mmCIF file of C-alpha atoms in Angstrom:
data_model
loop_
_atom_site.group_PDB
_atom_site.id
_atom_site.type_symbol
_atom_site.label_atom_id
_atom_site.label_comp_id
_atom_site.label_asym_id
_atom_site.label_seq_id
_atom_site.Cartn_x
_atom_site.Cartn_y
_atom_site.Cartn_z
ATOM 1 C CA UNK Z 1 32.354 -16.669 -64.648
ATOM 2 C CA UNK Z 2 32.016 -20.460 -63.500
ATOM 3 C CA UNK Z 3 34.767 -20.262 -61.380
ATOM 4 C CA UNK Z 4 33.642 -17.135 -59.502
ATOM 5 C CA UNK Z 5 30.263 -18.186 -59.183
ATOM 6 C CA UNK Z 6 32.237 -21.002 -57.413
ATOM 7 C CA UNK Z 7 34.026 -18.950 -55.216
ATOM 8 C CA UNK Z 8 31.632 -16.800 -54.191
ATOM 9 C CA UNK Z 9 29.381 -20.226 -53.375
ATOM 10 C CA UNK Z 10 32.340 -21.373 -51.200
ATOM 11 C CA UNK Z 11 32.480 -17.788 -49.646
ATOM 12 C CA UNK Z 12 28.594 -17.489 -48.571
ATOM 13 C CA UNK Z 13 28.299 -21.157 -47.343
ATOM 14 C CA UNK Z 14 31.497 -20.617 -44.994
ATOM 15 C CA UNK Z 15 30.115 -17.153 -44.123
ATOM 16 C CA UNK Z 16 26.612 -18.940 -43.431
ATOM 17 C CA UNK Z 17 28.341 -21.553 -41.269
ATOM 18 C CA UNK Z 18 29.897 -18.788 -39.054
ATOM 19 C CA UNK Z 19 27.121 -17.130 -38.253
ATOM 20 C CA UNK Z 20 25.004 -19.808 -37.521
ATOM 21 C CA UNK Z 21 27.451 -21.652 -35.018
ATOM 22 C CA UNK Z 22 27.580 -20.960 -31.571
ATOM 23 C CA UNK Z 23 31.278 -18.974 -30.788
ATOM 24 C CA UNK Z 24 33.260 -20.827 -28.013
ATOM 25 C CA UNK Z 25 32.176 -18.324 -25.733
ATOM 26 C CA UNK Z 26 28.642 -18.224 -25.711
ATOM 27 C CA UNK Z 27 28.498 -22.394 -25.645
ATOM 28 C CA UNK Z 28 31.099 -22.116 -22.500
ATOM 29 C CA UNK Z 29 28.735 -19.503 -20.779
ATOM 30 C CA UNK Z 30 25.478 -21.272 -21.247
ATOM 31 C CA UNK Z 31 27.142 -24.756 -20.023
ATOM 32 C CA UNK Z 32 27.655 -23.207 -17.225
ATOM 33 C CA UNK Z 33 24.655 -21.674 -17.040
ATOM 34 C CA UNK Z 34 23.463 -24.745 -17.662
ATOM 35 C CA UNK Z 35 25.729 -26.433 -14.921
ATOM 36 C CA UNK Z 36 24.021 -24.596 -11.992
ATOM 37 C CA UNK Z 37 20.514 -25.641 -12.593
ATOM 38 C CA UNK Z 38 18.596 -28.648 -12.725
ATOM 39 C CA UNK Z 39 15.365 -29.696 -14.381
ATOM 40 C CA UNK Z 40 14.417 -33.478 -13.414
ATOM 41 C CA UNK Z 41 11.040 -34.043 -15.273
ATOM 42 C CA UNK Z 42 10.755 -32.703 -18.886
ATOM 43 C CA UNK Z 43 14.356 -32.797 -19.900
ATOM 44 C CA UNK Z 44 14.897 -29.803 -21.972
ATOM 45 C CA UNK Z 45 18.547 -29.560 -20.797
ATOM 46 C CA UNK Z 46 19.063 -32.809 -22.992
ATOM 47 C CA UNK Z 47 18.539 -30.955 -26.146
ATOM 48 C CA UNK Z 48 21.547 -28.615 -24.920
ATOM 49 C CA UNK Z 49 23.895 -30.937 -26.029
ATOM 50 C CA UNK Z 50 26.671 -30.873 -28.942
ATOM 51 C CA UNK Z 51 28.874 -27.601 -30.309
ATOM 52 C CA UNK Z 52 26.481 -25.213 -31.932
ATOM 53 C CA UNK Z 53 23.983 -23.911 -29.082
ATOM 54 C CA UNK Z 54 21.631 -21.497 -32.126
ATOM 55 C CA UNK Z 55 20.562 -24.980 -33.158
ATOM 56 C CA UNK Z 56 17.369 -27.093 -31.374
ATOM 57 C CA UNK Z 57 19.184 -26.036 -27.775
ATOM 58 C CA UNK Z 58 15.596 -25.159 -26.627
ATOM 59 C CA UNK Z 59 14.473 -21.880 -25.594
ATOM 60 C CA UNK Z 60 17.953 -20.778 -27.436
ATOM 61 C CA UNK Z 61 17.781 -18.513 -30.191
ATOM 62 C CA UNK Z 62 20.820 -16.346 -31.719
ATOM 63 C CA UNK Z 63 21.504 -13.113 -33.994
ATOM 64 C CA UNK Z 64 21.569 -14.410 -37.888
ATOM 65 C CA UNK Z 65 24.053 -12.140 -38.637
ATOM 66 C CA UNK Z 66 26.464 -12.199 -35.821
ATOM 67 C CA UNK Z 67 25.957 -16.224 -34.656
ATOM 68 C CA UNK Z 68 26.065 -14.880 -31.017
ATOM 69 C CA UNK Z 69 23.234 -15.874 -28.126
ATOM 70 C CA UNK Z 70 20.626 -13.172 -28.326
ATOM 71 C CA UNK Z 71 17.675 -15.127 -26.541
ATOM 72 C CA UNK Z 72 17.656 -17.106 -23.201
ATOM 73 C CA UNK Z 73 13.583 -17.625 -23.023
ATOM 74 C CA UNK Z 74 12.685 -20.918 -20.976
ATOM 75 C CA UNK Z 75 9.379 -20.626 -19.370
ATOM 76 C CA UNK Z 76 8.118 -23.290 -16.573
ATOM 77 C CA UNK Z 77 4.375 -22.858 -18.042
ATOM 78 C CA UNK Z 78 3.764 -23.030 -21.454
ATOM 79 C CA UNK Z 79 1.862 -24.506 -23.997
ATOM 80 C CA UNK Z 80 4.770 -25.996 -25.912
ATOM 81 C CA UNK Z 81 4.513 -29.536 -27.047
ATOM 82 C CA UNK Z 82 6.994 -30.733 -24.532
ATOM 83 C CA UNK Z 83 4.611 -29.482 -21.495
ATOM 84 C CA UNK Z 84 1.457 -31.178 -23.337
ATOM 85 C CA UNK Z 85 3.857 -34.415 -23.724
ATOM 86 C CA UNK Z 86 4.354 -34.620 -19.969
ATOM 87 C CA UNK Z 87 1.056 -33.437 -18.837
ATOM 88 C CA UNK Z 88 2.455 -31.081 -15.894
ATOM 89 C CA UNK Z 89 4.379 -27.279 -15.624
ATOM 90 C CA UNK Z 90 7.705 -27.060 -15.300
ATOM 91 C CA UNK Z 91 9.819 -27.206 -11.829
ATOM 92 C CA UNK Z 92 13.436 -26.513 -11.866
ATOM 93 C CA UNK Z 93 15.932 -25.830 -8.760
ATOM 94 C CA UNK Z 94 19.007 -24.577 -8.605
ATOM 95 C CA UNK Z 95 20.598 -20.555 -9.582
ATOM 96 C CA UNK Z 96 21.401 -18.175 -11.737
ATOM 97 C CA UNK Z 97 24.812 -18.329 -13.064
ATOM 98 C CA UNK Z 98 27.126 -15.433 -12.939
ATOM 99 C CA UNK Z 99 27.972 -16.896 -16.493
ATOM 100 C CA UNK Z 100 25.140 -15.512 -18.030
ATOM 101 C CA UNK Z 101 26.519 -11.883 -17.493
ATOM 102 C CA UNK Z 102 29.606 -13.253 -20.113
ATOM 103 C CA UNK Z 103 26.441 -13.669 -23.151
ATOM 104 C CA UNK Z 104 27.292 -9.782 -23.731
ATOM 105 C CA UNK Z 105 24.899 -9.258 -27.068
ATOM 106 C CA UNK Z 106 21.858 -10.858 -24.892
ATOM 107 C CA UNK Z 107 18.378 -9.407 -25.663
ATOM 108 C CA UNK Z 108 16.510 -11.749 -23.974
ATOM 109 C CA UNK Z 109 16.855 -13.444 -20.709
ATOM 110 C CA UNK Z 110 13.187 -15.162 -19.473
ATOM 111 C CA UNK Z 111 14.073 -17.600 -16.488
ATOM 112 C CA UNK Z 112 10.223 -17.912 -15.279
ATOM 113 C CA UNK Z 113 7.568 -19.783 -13.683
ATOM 114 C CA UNK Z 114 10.026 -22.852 -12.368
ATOM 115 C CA UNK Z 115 8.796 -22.308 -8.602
ATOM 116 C CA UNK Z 116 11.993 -23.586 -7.431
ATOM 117 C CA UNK Z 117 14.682 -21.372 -9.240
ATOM 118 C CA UNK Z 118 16.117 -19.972 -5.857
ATOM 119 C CA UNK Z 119 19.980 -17.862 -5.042
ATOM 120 C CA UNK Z 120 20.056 -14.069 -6.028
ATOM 121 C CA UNK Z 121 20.064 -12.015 -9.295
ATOM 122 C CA UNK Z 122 23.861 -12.036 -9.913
ATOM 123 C CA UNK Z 123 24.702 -8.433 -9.801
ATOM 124 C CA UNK Z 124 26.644 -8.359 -13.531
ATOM 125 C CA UNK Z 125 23.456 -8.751 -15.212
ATOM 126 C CA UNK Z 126 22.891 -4.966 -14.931
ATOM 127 C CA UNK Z 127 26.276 -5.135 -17.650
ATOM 128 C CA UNK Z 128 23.383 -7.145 -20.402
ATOM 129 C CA UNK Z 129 23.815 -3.472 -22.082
ATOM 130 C CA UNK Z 130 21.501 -5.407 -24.683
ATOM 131 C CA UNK Z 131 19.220 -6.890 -22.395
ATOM 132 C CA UNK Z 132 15.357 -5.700 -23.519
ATOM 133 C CA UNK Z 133 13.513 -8.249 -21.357
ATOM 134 C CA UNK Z 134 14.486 -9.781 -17.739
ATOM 135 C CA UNK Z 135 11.950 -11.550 -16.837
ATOM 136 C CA UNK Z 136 12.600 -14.004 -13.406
ATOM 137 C CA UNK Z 137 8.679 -14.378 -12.273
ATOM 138 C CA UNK Z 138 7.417 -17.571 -10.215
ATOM 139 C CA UNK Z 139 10.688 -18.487 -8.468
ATOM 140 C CA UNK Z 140 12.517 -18.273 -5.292
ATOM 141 C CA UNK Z 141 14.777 -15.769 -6.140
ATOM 142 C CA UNK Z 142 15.711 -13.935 -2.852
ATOM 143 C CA UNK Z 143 18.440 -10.834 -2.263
ATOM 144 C CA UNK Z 144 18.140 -7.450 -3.460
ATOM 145 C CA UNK Z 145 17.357 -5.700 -7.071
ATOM 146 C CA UNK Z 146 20.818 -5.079 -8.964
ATOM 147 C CA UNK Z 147 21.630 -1.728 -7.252
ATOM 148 C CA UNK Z 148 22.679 -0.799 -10.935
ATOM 149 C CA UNK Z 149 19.558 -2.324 -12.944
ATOM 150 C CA UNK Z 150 19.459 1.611 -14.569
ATOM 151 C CA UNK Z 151 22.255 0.978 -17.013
ATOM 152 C CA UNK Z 152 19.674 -1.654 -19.059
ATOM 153 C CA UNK Z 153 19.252 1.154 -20.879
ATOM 154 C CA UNK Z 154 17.261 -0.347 -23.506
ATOM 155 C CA UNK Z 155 14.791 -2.673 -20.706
ATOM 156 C CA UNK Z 156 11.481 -2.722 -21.732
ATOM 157 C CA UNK Z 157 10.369 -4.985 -19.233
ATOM 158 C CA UNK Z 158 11.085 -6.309 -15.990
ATOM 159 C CA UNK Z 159 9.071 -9.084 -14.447
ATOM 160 C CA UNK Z 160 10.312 -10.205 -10.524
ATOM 161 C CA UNK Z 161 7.091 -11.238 -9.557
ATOM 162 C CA UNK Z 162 6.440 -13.899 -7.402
ATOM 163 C CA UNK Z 163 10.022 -14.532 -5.800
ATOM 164 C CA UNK Z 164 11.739 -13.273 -2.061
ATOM 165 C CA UNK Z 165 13.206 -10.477 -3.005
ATOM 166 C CA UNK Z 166 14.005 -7.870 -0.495
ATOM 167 C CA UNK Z 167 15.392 -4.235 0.495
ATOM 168 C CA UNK Z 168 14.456 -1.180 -1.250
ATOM 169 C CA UNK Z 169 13.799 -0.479 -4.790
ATOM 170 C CA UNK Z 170 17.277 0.875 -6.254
ATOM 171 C CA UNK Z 171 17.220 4.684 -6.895
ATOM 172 C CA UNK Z 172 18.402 3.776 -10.352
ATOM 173 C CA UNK Z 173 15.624 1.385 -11.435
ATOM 174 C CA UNK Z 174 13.934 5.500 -12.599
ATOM 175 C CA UNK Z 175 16.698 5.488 -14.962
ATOM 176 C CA UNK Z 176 14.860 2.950 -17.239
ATOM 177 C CA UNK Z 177 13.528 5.425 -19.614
ATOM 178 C CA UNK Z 178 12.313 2.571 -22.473
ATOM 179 C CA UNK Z 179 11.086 0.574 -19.936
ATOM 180 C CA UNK Z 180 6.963 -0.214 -20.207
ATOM 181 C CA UNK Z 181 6.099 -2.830 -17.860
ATOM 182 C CA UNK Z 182 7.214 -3.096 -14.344
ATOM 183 C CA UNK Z 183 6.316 -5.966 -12.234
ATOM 184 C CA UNK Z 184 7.721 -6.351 -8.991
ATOM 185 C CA UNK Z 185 4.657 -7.846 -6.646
ATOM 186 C CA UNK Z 186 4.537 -10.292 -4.320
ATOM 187 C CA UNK Z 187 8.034 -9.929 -2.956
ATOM 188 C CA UNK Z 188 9.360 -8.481 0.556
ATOM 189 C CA UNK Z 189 10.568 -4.976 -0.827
ATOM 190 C CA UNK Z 190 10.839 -2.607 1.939
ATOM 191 C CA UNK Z 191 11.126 1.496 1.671
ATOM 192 C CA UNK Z 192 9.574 4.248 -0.134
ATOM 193 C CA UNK Z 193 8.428 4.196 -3.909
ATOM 194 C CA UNK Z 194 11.505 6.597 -5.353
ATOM 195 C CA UNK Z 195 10.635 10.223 -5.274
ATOM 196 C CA UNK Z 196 11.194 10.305 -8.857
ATOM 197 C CA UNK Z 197 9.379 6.979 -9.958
ATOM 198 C CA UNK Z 198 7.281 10.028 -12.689
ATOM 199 C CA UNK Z 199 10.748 10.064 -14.685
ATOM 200 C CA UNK Z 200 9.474 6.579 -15.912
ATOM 201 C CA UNK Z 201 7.589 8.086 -19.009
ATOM 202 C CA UNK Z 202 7.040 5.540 -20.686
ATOM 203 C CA UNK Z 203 5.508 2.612 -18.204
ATOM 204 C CA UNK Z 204 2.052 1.536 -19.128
ATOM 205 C CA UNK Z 205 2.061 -1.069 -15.991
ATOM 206 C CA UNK Z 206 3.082 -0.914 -12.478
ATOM 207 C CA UNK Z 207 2.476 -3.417 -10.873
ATOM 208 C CA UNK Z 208 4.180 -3.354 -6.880
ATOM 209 C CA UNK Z 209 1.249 -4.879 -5.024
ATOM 210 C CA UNK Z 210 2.016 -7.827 -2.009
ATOM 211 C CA UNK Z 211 5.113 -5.920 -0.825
ATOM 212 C CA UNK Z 212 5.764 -3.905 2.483
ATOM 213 C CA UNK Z 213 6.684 -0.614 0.583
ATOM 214 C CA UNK Z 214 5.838 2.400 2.973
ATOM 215 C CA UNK Z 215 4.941 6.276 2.346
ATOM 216 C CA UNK Z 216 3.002 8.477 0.249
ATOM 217 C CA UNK Z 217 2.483 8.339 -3.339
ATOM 218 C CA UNK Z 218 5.004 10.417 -5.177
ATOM 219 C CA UNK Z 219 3.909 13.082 -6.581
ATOM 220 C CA UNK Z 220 5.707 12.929 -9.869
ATOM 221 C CA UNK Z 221 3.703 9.646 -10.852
ATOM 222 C CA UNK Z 222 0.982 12.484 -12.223
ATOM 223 C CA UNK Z 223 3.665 13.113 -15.343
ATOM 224 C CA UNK Z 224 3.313 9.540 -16.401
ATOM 225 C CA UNK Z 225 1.300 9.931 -19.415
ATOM 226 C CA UNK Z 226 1.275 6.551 -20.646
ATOM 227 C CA UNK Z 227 0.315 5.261 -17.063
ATOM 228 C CA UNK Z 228 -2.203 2.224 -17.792
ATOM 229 C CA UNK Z 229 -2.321 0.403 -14.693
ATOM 230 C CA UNK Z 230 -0.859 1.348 -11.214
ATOM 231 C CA UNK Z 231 -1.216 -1.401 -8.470
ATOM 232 C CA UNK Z 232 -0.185 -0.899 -5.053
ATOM 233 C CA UNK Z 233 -2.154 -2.730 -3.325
ATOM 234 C CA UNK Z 234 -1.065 -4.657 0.315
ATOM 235 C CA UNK Z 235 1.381 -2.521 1.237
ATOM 236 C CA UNK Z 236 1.553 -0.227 3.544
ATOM 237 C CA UNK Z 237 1.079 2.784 1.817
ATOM 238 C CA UNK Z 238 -0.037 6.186 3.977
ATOM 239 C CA UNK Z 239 -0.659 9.535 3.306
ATOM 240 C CA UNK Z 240 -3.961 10.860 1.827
ATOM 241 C CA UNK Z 241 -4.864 10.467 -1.935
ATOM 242 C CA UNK Z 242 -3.349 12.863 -4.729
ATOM 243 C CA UNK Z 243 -6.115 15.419 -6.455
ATOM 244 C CA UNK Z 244 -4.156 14.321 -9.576
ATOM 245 C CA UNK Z 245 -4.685 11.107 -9.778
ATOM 246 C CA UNK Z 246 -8.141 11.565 -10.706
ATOM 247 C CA UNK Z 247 -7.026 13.307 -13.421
ATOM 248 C CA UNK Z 248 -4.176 11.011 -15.491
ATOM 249 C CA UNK Z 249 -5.588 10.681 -19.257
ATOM 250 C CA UNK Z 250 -4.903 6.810 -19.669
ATOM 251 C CA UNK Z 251 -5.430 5.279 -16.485
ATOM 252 C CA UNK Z 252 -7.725 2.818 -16.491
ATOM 253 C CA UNK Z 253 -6.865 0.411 -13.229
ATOM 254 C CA UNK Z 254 -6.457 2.060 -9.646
ATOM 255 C CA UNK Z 255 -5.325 -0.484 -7.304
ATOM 256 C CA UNK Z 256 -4.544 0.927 -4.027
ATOM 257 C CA UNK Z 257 -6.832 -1.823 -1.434
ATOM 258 C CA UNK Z 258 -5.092 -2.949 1.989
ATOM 259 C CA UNK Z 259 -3.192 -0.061 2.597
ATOM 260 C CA UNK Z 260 -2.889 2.632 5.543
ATOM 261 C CA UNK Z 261 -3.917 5.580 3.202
ATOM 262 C CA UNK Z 262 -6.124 8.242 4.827
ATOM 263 C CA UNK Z 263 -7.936 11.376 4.520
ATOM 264 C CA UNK Z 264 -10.487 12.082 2.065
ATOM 265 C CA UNK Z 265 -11.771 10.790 -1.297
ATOM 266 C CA UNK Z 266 -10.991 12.804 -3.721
ATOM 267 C CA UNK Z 267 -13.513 13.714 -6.401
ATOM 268 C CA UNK Z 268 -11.389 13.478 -9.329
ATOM 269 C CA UNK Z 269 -11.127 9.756 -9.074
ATOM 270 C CA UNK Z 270 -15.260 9.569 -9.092
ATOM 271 C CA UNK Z 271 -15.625 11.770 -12.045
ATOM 272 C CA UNK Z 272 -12.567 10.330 -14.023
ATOM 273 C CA UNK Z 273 -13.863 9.262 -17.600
ATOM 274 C CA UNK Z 274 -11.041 6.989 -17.999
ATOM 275 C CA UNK Z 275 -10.740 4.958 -14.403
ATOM 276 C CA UNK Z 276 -12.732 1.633 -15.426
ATOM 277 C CA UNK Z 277 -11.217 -0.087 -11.752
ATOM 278 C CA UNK Z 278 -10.916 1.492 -8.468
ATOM 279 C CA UNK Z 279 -10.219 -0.236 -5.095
ATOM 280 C CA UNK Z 280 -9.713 1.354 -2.036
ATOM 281 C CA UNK Z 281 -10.915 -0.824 -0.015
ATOM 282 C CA UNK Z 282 -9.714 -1.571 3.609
ATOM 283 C CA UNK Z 283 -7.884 1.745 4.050
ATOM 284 C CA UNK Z 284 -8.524 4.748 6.611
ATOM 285 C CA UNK Z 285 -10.183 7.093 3.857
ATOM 286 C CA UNK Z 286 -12.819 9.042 5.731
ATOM 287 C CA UNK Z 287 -15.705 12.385 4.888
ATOM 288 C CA UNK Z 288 -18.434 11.992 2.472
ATOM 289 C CA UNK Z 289 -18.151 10.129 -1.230
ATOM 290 C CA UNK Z 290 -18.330 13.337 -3.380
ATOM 291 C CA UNK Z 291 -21.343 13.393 -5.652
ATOM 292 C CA UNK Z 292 -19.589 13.754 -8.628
ATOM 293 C CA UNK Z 293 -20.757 10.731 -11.020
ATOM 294 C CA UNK Z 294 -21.638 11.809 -14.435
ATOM 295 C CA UNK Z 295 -23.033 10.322 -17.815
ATOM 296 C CA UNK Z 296 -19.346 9.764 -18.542
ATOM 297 C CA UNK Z 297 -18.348 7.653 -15.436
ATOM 298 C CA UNK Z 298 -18.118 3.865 -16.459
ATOM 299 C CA UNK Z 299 -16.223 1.738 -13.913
ATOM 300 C CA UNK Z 300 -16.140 -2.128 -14.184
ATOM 301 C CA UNK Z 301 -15.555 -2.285 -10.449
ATOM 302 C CA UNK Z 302 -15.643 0.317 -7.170
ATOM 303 C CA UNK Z 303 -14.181 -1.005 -4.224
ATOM 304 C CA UNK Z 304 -14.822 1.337 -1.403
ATOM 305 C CA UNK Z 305 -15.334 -0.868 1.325
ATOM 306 C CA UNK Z 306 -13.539 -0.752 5.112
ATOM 307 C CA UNK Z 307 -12.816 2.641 5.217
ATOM 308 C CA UNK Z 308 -14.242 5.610 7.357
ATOM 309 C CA UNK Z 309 -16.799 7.227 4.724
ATOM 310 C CA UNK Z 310 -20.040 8.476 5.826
ATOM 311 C CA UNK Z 311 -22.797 10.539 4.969
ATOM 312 C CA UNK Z 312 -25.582 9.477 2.114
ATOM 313 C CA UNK Z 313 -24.526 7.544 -1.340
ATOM 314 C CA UNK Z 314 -24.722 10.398 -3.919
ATOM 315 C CA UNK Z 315 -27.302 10.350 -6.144
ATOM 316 C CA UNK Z 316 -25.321 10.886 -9.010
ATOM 317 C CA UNK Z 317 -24.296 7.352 -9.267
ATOM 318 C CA UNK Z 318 -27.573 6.782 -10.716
ATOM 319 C CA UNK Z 319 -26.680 8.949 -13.452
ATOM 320 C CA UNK Z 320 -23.463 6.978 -14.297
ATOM 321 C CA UNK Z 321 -23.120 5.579 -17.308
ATOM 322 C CA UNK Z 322 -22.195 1.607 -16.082
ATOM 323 C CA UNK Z 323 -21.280 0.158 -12.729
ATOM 324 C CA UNK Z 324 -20.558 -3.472 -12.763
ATOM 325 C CA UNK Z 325 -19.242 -4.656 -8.827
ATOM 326 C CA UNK Z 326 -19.961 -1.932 -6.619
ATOM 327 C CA UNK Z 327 -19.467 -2.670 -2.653
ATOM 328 C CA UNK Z 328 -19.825 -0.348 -0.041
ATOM 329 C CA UNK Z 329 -20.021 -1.953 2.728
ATOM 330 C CA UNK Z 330 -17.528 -1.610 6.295
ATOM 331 C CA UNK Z 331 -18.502 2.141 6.302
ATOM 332 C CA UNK Z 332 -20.218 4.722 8.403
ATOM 333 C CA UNK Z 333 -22.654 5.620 5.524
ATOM 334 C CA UNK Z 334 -26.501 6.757 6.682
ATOM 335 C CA UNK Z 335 -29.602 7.482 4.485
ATOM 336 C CA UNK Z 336 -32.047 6.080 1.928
ATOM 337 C CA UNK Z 337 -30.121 3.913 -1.129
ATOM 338 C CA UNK Z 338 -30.850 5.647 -4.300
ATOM 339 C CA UNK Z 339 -32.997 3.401 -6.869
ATOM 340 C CA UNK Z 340 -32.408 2.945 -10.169
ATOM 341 C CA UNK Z 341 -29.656 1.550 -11.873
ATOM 342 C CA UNK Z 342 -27.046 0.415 -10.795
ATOM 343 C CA UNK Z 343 -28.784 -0.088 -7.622
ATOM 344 C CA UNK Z 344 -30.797 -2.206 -8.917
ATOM 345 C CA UNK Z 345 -28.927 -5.161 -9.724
ATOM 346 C CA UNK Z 346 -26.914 -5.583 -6.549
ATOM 347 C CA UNK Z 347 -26.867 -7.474 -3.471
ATOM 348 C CA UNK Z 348 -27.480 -6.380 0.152
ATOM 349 C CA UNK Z 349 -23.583 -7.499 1.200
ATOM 350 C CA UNK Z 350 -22.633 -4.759 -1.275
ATOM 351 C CA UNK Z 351 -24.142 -2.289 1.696
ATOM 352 C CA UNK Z 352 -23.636 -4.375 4.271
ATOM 353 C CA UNK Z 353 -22.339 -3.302 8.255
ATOM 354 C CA UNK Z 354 -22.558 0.409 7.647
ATOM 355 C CA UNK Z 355 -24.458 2.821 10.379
ATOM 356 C CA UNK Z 356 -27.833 3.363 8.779
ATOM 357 C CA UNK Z 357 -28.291 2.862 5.186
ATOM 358 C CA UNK Z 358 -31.895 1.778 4.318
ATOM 359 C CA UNK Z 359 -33.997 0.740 1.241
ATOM 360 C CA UNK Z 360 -33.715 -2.083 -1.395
ATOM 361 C CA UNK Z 361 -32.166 -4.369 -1.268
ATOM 362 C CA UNK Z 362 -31.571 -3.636 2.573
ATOM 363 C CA UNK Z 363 -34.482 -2.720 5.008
ATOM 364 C CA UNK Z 364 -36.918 -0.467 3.932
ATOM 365 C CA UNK Z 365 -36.606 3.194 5.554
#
């Protein structure tokens, strides 16, 4: 009994130590990874040194079972003792790797908020079949999206905030169908939204604002159910706004300012029980506001400002159940300002430059 007690000791130590070791051809991929970047002030490339990268390389983590690299996650802002030790965010230079793409069981892959981080998205990452997070935000990351960034079958997010990148969205990014968070502003993207962005089901956040994206907004976005927050806002977005959208269940945050959207405003969106954020603002939307506030109607903020609207403020805002930041103001809207809440509480530049509005807190009528 002794000796196979021994045995099978011997066998779960060895077993132990070749799961927890780095294989030969994760630890060549991330030193090469490794090679092509460079980090000057907090020196977390120092703890990347020795055989075995699943132990104290920082930001590394690996699969217990199989001892290969499932993690990359190095953030340039975070509240890890090593940033508090410095007293400053990160800044790293340099590229991504091609390497990376040879880290085949990778889960995770987090190269963000580095500011200097520049070259393109090697195109190989979209062969990370494992790949559940790519997140490259805060860089300079210029070049296109992986034409074949639909084969991350199993992407549940994918941050490229914040970096150069240009072109067109790639028809296959709809192919995602796990992902839920999309975040793609503040780049130089070009085109039209994909006709079939709706076959994204399960996004809760899309977030495309700061881009020069061009056309109307695609109809099949009204079969996103789980549609939280839809931002497309500074871009040049035209056409006149869906009926629908008015009427999606869960979304809460309508961002759609600093666009070329025109036509008029449609009713749905006022009487929406769910919408808690709506900006239009500096568009070409034009006709009356519809009166069609209710009891229900609760927005944190309604941003309707430089557009073409005229006519009175409905009275049925008054009957709305909460509004926080309302401004009106840039319009061609004439008549006497309803009193009450929530007109009660805000300022004159919340009216301001329209053709004829009168009564607190402008001049009286």
């Amino acid at each position: 009994m002794s000796v196979l007690l021994t045995t099978l000791t011997l066998l779960f130590t060895l077993i132990s130590t070749v799961t927890s070791s780095c294989t030969p051809s994760d630890l060549a991929a991330l030193q090469a990874f490794k090679s092509s970047l460079n980090e000057p002030y907090l020196g977390i490339f120092k703890t990347w040194s020795g055989t075995n990268c699943c132990s104290n390389w920082y930001g590394i983590s690996c699969d217990p079972t199989t001892g290969r690299v499932a993690d990359i996650n190095l953030r340039g802002e975070s509240e890890d003792p090593i940033f508090e030790k410095a007293g400053r965010t990160g800044y790293m230079t340099g590229s991504i790797n091609p390497s990376v793409c040879k880290l085949d069981r990778l889960s995770t892959l987090i190269l963000a908020d580095w500011k200097g981080v520049s070259g393109e998205i090697p195109e190989c990452v979209a062969s990370l079949s494992y790949l559940r997070i790519l997140d490259l935000v805060g860089n300079q990351i210029s070049g296109k999206i992986p034409a074949n960034i639909g084969n991350l079958q199993r992407l549940t997010v994918l941050n490229l905030a914040d970096n150069k990148l240009y072109g067109e969205i790639p028809a296959s990014l709809t192919a995602l169908a796990n992902m839920k968070h999309l975040d793609l502003s503040s780049n130089k993207l070009t085109g039209q939204l994909p006709a079939d962005f709706g076959s994204l089901k399960m996004l809760s956040r899309a977030l495309l604002s700061k881009n020069q994206l061009t056309g109307a907004i695609p109809n099949s976005i009204s079969g996103m159910y789980r549609l939280a927050d839809l931002d497309l806002s500074f871009n040049k977005i035209s056409g006149s706004l869906p009926g629908w959208i008015g009427s999606m269940k869960v979304l809460s945050t309508l961002n759609l300012d600093s666009n070329m959207i025109s036509g008029p405003l449609p009713a749905s969106l006022l009487s929406s029980t769910g919408l808690g954020i709506l900006n239009l603002s500096r568009n070409a939307i034009e006709g009356n506001i519809p009166d069609a506030f209710g009891p229900k109607s609760y927005f944190m903020a309604l941003d309707l400002s430089y557009n073409k609207l005229k006519g009175p403020i409905p009275g049925s805002l008054s009957s709305a159940a909460y509004v926080g930041h309302l401004d009106l103001s840039h319009n061609r809207l004439c008549g006497p300002i309803p009193v009450g809440t929530p007109f009660d509480h805000l300022e004159a530049s919340s009216f301001s430059f329209n053709d004829c509005l009168c009564g607190n807190p402008l001049r009286t009528c």
